[in-house]
CSV table of C-alpha atoms and ligand atoms in Angstrom, one decimal:
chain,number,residue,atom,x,y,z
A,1,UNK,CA,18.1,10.8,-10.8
A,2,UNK,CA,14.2,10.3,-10.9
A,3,UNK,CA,12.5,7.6,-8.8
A,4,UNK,CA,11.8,5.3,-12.4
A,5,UNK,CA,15.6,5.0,-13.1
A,6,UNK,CA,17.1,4.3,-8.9
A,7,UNK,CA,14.6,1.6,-8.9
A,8,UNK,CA,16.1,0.6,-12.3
A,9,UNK,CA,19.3,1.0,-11.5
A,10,UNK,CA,18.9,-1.2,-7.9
A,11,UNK,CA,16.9,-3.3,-9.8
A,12,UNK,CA,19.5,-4.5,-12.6
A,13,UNK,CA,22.2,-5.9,-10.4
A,14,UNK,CA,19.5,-8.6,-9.9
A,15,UNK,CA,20.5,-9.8,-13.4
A,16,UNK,CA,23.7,-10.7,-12.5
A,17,UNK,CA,22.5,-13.6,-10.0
A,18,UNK,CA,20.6,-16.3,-11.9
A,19,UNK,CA,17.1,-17.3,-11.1
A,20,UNK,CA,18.3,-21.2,-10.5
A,21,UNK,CA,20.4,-20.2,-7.8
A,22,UNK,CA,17.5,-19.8,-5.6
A,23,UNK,CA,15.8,-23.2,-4.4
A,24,UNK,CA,11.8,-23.6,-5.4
A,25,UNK,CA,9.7,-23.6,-2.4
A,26,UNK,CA,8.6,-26.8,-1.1
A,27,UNK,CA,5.6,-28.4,-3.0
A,28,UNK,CA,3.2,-30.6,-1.7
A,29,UNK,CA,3.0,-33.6,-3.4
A,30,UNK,CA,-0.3,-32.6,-4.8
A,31,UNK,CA,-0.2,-29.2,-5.1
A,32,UNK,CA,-0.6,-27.5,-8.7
A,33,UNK,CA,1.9,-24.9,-7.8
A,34,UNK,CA,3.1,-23.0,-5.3
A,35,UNK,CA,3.2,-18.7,-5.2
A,36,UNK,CA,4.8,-16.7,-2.4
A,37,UNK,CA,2.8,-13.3,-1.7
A,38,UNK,CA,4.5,-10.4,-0.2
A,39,UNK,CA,1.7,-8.3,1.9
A,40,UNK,CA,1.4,-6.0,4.9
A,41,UNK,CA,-1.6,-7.2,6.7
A,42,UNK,CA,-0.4,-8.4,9.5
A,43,UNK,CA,-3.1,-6.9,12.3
A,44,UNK,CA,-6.1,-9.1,13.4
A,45,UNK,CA,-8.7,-7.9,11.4
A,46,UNK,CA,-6.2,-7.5,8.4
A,47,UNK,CA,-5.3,-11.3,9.0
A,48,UNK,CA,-8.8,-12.5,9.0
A,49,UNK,CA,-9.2,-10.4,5.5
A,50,UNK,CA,-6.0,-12.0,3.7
A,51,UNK,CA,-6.7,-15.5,5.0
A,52,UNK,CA,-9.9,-15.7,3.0
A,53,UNK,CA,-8.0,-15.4,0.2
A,54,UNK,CA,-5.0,-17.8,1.6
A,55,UNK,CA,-7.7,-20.5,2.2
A,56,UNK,CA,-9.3,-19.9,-1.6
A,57,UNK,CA,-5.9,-20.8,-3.2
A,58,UNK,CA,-5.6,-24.0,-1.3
A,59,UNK,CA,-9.2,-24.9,-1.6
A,60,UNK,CA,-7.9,-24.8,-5.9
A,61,UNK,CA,-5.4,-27.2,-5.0
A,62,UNK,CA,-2.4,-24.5,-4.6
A,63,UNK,CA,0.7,-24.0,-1.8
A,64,UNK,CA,0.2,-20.7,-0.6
A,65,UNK,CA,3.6,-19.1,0.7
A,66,UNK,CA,2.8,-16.2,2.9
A,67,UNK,CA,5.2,-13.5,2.9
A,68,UNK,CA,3.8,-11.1,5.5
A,69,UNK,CA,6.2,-8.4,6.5
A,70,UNK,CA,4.8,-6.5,9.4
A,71,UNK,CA,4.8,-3.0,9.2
A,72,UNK,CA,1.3,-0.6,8.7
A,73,UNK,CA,1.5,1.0,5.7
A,74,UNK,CA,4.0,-1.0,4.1
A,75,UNK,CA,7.5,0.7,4.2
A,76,UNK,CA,8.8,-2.5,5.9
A,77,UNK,CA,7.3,-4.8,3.1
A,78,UNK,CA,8.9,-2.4,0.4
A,79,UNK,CA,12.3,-3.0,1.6
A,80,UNK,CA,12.2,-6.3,1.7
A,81,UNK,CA,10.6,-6.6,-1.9
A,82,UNK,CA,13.2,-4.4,-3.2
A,83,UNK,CA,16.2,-6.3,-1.7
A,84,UNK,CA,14.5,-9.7,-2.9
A,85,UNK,CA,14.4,-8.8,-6.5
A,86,UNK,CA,18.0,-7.5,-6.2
A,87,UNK,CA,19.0,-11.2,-5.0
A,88,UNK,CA,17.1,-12.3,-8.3
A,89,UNK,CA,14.4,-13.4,-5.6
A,90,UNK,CA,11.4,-12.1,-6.4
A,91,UNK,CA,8.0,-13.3,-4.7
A,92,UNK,CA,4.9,-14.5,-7.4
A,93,UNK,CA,2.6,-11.8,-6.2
A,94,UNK,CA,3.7,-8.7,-3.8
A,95,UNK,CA,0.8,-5.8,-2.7
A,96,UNK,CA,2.4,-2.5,-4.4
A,97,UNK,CA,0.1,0.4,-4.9
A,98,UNK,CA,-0.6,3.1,-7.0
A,99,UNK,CA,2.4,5.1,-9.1
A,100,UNK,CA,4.8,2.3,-7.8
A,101,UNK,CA,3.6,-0.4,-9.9
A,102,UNK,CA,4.6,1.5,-13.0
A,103,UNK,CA,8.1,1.9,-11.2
A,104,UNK,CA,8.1,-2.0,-10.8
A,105,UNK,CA,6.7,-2.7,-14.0
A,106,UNK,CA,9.0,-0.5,-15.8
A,107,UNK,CA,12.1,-2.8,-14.5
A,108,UNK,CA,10.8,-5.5,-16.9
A,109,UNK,CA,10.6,-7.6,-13.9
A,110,UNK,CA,6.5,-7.2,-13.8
A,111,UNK,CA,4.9,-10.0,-15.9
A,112,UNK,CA,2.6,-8.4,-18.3
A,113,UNK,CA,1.8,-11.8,-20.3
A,114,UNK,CA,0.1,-13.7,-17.2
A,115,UNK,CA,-3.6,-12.2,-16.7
A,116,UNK,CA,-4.1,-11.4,-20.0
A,117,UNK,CA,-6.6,-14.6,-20.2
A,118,UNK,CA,-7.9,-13.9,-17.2
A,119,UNK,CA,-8.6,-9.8,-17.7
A,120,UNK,CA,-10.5,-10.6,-20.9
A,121,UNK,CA,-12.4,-13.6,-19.9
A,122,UNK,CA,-13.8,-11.9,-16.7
A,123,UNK,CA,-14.5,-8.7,-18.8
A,124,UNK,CA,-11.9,-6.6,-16.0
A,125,UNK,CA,-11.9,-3.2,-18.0
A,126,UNK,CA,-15.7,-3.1,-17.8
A,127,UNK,CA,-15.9,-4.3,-14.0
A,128,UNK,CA,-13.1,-1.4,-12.7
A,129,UNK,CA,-13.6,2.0,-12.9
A,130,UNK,CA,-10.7,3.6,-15.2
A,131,UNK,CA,-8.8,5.3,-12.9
A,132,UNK,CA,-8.6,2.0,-10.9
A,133,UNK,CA,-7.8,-0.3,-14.0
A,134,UNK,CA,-5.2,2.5,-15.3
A,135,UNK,CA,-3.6,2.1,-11.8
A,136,UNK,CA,-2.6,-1.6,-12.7
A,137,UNK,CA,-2.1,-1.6,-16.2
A,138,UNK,CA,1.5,-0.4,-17.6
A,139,UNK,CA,1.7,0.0,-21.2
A,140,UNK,CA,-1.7,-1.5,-21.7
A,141,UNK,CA,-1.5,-4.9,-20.0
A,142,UNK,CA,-2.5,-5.9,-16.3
A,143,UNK,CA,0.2,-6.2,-14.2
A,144,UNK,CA,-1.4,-6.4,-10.8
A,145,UNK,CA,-5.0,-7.3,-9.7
A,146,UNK,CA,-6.6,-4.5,-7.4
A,147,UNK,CA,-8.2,-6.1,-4.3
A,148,UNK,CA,-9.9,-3.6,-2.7
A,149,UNK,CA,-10.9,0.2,-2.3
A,150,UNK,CA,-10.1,1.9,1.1
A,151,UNK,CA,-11.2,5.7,1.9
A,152,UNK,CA,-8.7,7.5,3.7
A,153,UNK,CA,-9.9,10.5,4.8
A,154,UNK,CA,-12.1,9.0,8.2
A,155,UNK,CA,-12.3,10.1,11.8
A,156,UNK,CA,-13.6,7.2,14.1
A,157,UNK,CA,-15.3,8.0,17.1
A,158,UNK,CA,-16.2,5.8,20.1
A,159,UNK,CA,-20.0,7.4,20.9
A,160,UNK,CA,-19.9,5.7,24.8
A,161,UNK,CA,-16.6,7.6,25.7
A,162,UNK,CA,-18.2,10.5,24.1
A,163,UNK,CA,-21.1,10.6,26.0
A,164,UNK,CA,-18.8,10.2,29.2
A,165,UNK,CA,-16.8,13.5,28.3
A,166,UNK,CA,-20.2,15.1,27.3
A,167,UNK,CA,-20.0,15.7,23.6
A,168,UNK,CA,-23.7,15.4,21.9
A,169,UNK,CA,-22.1,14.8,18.4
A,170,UNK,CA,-19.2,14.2,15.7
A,171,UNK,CA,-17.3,17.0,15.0
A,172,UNK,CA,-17.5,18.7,11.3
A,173,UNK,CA,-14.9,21.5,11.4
A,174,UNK,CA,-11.7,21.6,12.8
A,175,UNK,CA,-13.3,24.0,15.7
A,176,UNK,CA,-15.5,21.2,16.9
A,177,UNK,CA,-13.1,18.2,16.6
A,178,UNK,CA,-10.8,21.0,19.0
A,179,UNK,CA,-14.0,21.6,21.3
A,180,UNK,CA,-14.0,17.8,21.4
A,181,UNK,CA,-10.6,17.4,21.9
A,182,UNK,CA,-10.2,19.8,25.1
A,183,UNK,CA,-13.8,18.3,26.9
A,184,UNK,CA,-12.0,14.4,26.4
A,185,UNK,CA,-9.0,15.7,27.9
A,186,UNK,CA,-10.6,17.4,30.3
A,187,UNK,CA,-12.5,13.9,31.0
A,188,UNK,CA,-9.3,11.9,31.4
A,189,UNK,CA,-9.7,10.6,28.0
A,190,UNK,CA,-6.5,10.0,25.2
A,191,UNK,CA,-8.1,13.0,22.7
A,192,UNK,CA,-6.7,11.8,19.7
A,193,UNK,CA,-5.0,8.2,19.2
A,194,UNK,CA,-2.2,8.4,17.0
A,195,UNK,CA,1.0,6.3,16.4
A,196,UNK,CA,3.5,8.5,15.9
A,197,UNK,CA,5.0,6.9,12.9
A,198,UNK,CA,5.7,8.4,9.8
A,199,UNK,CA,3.4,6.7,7.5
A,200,UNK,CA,0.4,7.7,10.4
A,201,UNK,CA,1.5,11.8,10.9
A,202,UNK,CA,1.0,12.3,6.9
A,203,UNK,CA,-2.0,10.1,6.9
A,204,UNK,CA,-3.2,13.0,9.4
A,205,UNK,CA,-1.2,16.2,7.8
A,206,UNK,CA,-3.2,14.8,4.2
A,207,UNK,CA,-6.7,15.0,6.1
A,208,UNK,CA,-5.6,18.3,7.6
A,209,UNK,CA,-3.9,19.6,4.0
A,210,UNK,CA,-7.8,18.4,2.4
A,211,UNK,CA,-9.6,20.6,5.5
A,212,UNK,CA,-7.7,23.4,5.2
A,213,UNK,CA,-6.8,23.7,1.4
A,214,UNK,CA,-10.0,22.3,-0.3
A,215,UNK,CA,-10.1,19.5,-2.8
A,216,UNK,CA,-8.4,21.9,-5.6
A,217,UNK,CA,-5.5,23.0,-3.1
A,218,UNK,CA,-5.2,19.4,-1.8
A,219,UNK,CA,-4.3,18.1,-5.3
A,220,UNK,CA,-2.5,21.4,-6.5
A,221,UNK,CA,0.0,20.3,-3.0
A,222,UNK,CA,-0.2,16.6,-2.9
A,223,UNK,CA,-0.5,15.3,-6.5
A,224,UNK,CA,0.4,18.0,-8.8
A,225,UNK,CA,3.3,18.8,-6.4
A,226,UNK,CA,3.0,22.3,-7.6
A,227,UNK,CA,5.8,24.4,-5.6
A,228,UNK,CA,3.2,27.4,-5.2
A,229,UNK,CA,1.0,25.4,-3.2
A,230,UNK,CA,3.5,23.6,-1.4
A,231,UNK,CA,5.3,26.4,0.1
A,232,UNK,CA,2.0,29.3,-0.2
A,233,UNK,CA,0.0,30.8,2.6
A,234,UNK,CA,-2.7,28.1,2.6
A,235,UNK,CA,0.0,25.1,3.1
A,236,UNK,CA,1.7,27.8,5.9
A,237,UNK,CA,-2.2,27.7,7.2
A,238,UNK,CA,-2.7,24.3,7.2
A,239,UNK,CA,0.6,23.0,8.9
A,240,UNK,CA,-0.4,25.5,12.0
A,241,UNK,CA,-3.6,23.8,12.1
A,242,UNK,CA,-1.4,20.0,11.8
A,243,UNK,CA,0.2,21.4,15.0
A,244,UNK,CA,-2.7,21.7,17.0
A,245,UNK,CA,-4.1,18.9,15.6
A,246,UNK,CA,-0.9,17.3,17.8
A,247,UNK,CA,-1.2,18.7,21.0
A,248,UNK,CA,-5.0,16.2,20.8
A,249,UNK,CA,-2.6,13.3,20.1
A,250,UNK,CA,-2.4,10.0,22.4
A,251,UNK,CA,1.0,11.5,24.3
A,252,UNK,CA,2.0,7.7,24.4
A,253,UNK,CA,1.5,6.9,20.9
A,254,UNK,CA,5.6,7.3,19.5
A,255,UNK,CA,6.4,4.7,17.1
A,256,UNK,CA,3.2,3.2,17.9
A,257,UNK,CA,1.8,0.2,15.6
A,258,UNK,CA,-1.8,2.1,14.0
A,259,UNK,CA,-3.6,-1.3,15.5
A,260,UNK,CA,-2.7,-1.1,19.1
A,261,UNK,CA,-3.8,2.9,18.5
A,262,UNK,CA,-7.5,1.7,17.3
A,263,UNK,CA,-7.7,-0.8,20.3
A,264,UNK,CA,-7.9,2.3,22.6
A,265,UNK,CA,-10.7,3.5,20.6
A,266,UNK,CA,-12.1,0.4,20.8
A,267,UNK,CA,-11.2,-0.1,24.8
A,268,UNK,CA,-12.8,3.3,25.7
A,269,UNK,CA,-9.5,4.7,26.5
A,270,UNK,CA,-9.4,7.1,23.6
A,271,UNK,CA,-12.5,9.2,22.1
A,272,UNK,CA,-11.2,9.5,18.3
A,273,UNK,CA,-8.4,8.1,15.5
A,274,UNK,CA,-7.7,9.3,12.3
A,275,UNK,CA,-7.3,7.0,10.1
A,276,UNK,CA,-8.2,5.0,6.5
A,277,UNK,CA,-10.7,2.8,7.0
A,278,UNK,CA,-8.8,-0.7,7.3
A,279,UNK,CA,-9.4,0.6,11.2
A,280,UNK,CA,-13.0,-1.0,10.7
A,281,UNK,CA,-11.1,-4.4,10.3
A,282,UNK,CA,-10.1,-4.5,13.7
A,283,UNK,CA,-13.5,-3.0,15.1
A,284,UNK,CA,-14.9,-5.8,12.9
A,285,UNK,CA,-12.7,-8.6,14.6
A,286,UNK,CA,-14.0,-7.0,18.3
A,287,UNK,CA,-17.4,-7.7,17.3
A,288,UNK,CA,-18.2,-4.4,17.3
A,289,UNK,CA,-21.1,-2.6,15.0
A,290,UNK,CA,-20.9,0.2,12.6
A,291,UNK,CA,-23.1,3.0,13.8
A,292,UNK,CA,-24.1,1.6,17.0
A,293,UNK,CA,-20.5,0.8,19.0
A,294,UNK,CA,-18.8,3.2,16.9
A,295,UNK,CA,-19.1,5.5,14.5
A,296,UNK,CA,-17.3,6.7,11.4
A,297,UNK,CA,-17.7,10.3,9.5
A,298,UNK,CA,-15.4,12.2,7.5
A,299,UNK,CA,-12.6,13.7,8.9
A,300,UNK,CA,-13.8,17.3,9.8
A,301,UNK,CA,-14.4,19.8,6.7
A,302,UNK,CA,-13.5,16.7,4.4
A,303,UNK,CA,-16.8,15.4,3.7
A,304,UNK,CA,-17.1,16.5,0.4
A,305,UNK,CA,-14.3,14.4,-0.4
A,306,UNK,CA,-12.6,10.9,-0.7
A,307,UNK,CA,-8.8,9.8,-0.5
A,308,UNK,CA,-8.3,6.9,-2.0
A,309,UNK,CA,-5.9,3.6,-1.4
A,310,UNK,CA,-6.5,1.1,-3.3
A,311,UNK,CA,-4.8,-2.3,-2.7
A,312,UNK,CA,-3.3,-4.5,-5.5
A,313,UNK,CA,-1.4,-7.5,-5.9
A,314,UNK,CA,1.3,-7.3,-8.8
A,315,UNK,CA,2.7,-10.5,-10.3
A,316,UNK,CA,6.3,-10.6,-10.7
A,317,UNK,CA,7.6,-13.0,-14.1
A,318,UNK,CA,8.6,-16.3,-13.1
A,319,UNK,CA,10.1,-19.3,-14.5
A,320,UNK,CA,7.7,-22.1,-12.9
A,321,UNK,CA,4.3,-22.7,-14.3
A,322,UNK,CA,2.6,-23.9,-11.8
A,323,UNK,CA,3.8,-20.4,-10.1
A,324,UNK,CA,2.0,-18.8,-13.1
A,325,UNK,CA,-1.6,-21.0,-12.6
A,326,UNK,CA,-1.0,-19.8,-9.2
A,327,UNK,CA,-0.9,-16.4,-10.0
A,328,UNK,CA,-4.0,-16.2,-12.6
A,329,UNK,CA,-6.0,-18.4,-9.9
A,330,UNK,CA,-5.0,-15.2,-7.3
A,331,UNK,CA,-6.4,-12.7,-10.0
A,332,UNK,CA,-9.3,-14.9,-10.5
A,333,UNK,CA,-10.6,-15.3,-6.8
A,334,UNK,CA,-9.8,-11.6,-6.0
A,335,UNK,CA,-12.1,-10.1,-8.1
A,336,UNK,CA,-14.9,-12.7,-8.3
A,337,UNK,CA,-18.3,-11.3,-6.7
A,338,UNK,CA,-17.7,-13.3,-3.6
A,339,UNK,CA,-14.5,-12.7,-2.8
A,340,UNK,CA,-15.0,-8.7,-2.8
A,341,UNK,CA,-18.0,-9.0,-0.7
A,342,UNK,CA,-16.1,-11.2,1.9
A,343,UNK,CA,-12.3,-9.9,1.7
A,344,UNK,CA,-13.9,-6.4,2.3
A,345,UNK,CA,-16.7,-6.9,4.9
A,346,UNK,CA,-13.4,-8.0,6.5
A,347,UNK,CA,-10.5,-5.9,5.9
A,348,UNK,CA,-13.0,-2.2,6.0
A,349,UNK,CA,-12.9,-1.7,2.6
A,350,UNK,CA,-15.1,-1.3,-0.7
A,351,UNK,CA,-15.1,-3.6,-3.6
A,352,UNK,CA,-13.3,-2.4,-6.7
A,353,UNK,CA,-15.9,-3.5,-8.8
A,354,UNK,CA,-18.3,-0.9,-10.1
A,355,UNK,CA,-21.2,-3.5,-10.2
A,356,UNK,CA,-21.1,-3.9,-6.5
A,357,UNK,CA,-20.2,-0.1,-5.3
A,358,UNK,CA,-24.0,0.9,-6.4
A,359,UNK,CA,-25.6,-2.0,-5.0
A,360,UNK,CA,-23.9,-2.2,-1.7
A,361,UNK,CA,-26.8,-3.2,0.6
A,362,UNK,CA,-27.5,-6.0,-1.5
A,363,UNK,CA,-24.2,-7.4,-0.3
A,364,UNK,CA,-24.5,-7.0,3.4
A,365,UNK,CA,-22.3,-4.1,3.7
A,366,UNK,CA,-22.5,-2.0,6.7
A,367,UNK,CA,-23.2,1.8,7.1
A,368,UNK,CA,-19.6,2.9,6.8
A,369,UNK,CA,-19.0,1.0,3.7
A,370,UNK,CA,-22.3,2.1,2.4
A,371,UNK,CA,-21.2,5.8,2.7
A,372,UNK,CA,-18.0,4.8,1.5
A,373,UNK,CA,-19.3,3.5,-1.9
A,374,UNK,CA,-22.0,6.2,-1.9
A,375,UNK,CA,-19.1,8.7,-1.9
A,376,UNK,CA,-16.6,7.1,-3.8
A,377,UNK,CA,-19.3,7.4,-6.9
A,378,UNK,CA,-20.4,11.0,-5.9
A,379,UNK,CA,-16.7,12.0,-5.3
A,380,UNK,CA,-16.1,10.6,-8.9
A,381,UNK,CA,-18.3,13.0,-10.4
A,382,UNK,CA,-17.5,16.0,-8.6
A,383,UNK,CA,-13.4,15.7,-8.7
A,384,UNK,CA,-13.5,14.7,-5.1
A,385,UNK,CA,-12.1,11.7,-5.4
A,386,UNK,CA,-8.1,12.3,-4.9
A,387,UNK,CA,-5.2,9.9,-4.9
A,388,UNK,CA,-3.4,9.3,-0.5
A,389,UNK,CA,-0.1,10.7,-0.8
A,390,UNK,CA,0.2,9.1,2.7
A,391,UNK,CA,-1.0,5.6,0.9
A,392,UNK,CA,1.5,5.9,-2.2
A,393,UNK,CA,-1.0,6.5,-4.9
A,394,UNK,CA,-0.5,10.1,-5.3
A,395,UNK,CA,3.1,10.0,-5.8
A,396,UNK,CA,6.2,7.5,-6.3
A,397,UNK,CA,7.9,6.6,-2.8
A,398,UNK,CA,10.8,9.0,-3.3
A,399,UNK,CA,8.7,12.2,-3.3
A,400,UNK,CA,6.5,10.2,-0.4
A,401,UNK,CA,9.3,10.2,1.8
A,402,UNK,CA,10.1,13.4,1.5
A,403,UNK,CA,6.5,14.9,2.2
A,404,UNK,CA,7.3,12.1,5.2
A,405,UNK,CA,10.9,13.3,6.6
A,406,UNK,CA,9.7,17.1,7.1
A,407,UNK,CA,5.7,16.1,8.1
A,408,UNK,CA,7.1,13.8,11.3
A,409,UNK,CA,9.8,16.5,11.9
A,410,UNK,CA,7.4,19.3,12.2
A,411,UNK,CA,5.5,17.6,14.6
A,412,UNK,CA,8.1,16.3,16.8
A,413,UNK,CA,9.9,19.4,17.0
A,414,UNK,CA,8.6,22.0,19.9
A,415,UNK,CA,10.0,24.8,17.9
A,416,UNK,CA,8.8,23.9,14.2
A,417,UNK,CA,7.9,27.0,12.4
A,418,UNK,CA,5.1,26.2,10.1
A,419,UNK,CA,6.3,29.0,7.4
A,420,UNK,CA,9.5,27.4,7.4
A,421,UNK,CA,8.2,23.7,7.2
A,422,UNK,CA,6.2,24.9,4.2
A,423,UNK,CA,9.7,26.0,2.1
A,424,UNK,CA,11.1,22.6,3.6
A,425,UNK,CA,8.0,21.1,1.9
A,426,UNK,CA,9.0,22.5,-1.6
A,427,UNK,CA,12.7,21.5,-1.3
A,428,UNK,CA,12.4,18.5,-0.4
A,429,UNK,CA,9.9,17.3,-3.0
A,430,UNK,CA,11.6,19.4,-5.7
A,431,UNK,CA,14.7,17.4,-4.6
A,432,UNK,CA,13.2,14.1,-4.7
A,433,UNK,CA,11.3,14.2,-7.9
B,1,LIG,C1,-2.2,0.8,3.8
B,1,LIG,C2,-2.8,-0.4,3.0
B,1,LIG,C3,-3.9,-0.9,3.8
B,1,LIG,C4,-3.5,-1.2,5.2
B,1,LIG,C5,-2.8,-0.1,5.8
B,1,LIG,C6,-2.2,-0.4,7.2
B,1,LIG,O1,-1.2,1.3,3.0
B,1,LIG,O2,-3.3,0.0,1.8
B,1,LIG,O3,-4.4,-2.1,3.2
B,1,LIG,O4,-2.8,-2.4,5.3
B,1,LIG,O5,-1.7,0.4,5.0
B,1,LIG,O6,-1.2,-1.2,7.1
């Protein structure tokens, strides 16, 4: 069974259990309507990025319902969306990315009526990029709003602790970031900081797979899926260099929150994380400054190149209409000028809008961002710009857990064989396509 029909198929029993059995959320006397959004940001800096938006819906007179579920990278917040629309539950708005919203949408339980107004009066198919407004459209119609535009593919460095372990500058091949590696060992330093959890090893093994394999064998492997490149020599090469990628990683970082990883970056107790760029949010809450307190370049050998992860917030059909102001306010506010500036000098990110990405110092942006944007336009051009298998854009959650269950095993285990991860690689997403 593909991953379109098990959603469908989890998805239907929500018709047997009515809508009305499920109490409306306490309005405020004066509020227009109230909408529950289902999100992942949860961290400091991601809190200070979602609350702008929080305090934009009540400012227009709406009950916000927060429905953070904790959990980077959102498998947590997945679950829980799944087994509320099961229970005929759904939230208003819930973040899902990428080839997931087509899943959702395709259960009929997506509303595909509700921005229409609003994606024609703000002009959204000129404002977003087509590969971003194709993201959230099924069949033609918006059925999410994206937020924001996050670049995967970073190494973040913390200059001061370099300078302690006596490395002049930022690696740009993997035998630098090594070189590095061994002198902040060798220092006392945590190399590498790294949560070990599932969602963090294939955010690294995607930066490693881009390294090693090029753009053209990155998306042959991780968005094509083709069973050549899964299981050839180059994968085989990459997945040896994953491994020694490892032996750099913080040796107390198992099942480690990504946040609480960055804040030894950001503490001096670690030299370097891998990691998308919502990192910046919580260098941003520290009061720290792009380019002075830390710095941010390309993972190593990937400069040529940008993963993306785009954030979006799909609208779910619902019987209430002030739920449904509610939810064309959200898509109104998110991708006003303001808001994009604001939400994303916040949370790390870019704006979606293609307005902004060229003018970005205009805006206040800093120097990440502003390489960011300068690459995301570059990388559009040049077939750089690639789809996060770690971030669920490249592929539907299925064949993302399975790239998942063998990347995490082949780390943990002492004996992994990286020829034999490789074949695993090709079964396993042959298996869950
Ligand atoms: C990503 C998401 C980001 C950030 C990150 C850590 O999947 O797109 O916005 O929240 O997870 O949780």
């Amino acid at each position: 069974m593909n991953a379109i029909s098990r959603l469908a198929t989890v998805i239907s029993l929500a018709s047997l259990l009515p809508l009305s059995a499920f109490p409306l959320s306490t309005l405020a006397a004066d509020s227009k309507g109230s909408v529950e959004v289902v999100h992942w940001w949860t961290s400091g800096g991601e809190k200070a990025a979602v609350d702008v938006l929080k305090a934009q819906v009540e400012k227009d007179g709406f009950t916000w319902k927060d429905g953070a579920v904790a959990g980077g990278g959102g498998a947590t917040a997945m679950t829980v969306l799944k087994s509320r629309a099961v229970a005929g539950n759904p939230p208003g708005v819930a973040q899902i990315k990428g080839p997931d919203i087509q899943e959702w949408a395709s259960t009929g339980l997506l509303d595909t009526d509700v921005l229409k107004d609003a994606a024609k009066t703000e002009k959204w198919d000129s404002l977003l990029d087509k590969k971003v407004s194709d993201t959230v459209k099924y069949e033609g119609d918006y059925v999410a709003v994206p937020v924001n535009i996050h670049r995967v593919n970073w190494l973040w460095i913390n200059p001061e602790v370099f300078k302690k372990a006596g490395i002049e500058k930022a690696p740009t091949t993997l035998q630098e970031f090594y070189a590095a590696g061994d002198k902040l060992k060798a220092a006392g330093f945590i190399a590498l900081a790294h949560g070990g959890q599932p969602w963090q090893d294939s955010t690294v093994f995607e930066a490693v797979v881009l390294s090693v394999m090029g753009v053209d064998g990155y998306k042959k492997a991780l968005v094509d899926l083709d069973n050549g490149a899964l299981t050839g020599p180059e994968m085989v090469k990459a997945l040896t260099e994953l491994k020694k990628v490892a032996t750099y990683m913080d040796a107390d970082g198992k099942g480690q929150d990504w946040n609480l990883e960055a804040a030894k970056v950001i503490n001096g107790k670690a030299g370097m994380q891998i990691m998308g760029d919502w990192a910046k949010s919580e260098w941003t809450a520290a009061k720290k400054v792009a380019g002075k307190d830390y710095e941010c370049v390309a993972f190593p050998g990937t400069d040529k190149a940008f993963t993306y992860n785009i954030d979006s917030l799909a609208v779910f059909k619902q019987k209430d209409k002030g739920t449904a102001a509610a939810q064309q306010d959200i898509a109104k506010i998110v991708l006003g000028e303001n808001f994009q500036k604001v939400f994303s000098i916040n949370k790390g990110s870019i704006p979606v809008r293609i307005d902004m990405l060229s003018d970005m110092g205009k805006y206040g942006f800093d120097s990440c961002a502003q390489t960011a944007a300068k690459d995301f336009l570059a990388d559009a051009k040049s077939g750089g710009l690639q789809p996060s298998m770690a971030h669920n854009m490249a592929t539907t959650l299925a064949v993302q857990g399975a790239f998942f269950d063998v990347v995490t095993n082949f780390i943990n285990d002492p004996k992994a064989d990286p020829a034999i991860a490789a074949k695993q690689l090709g079964t396993a997403v042959k298996a869950a396509k």
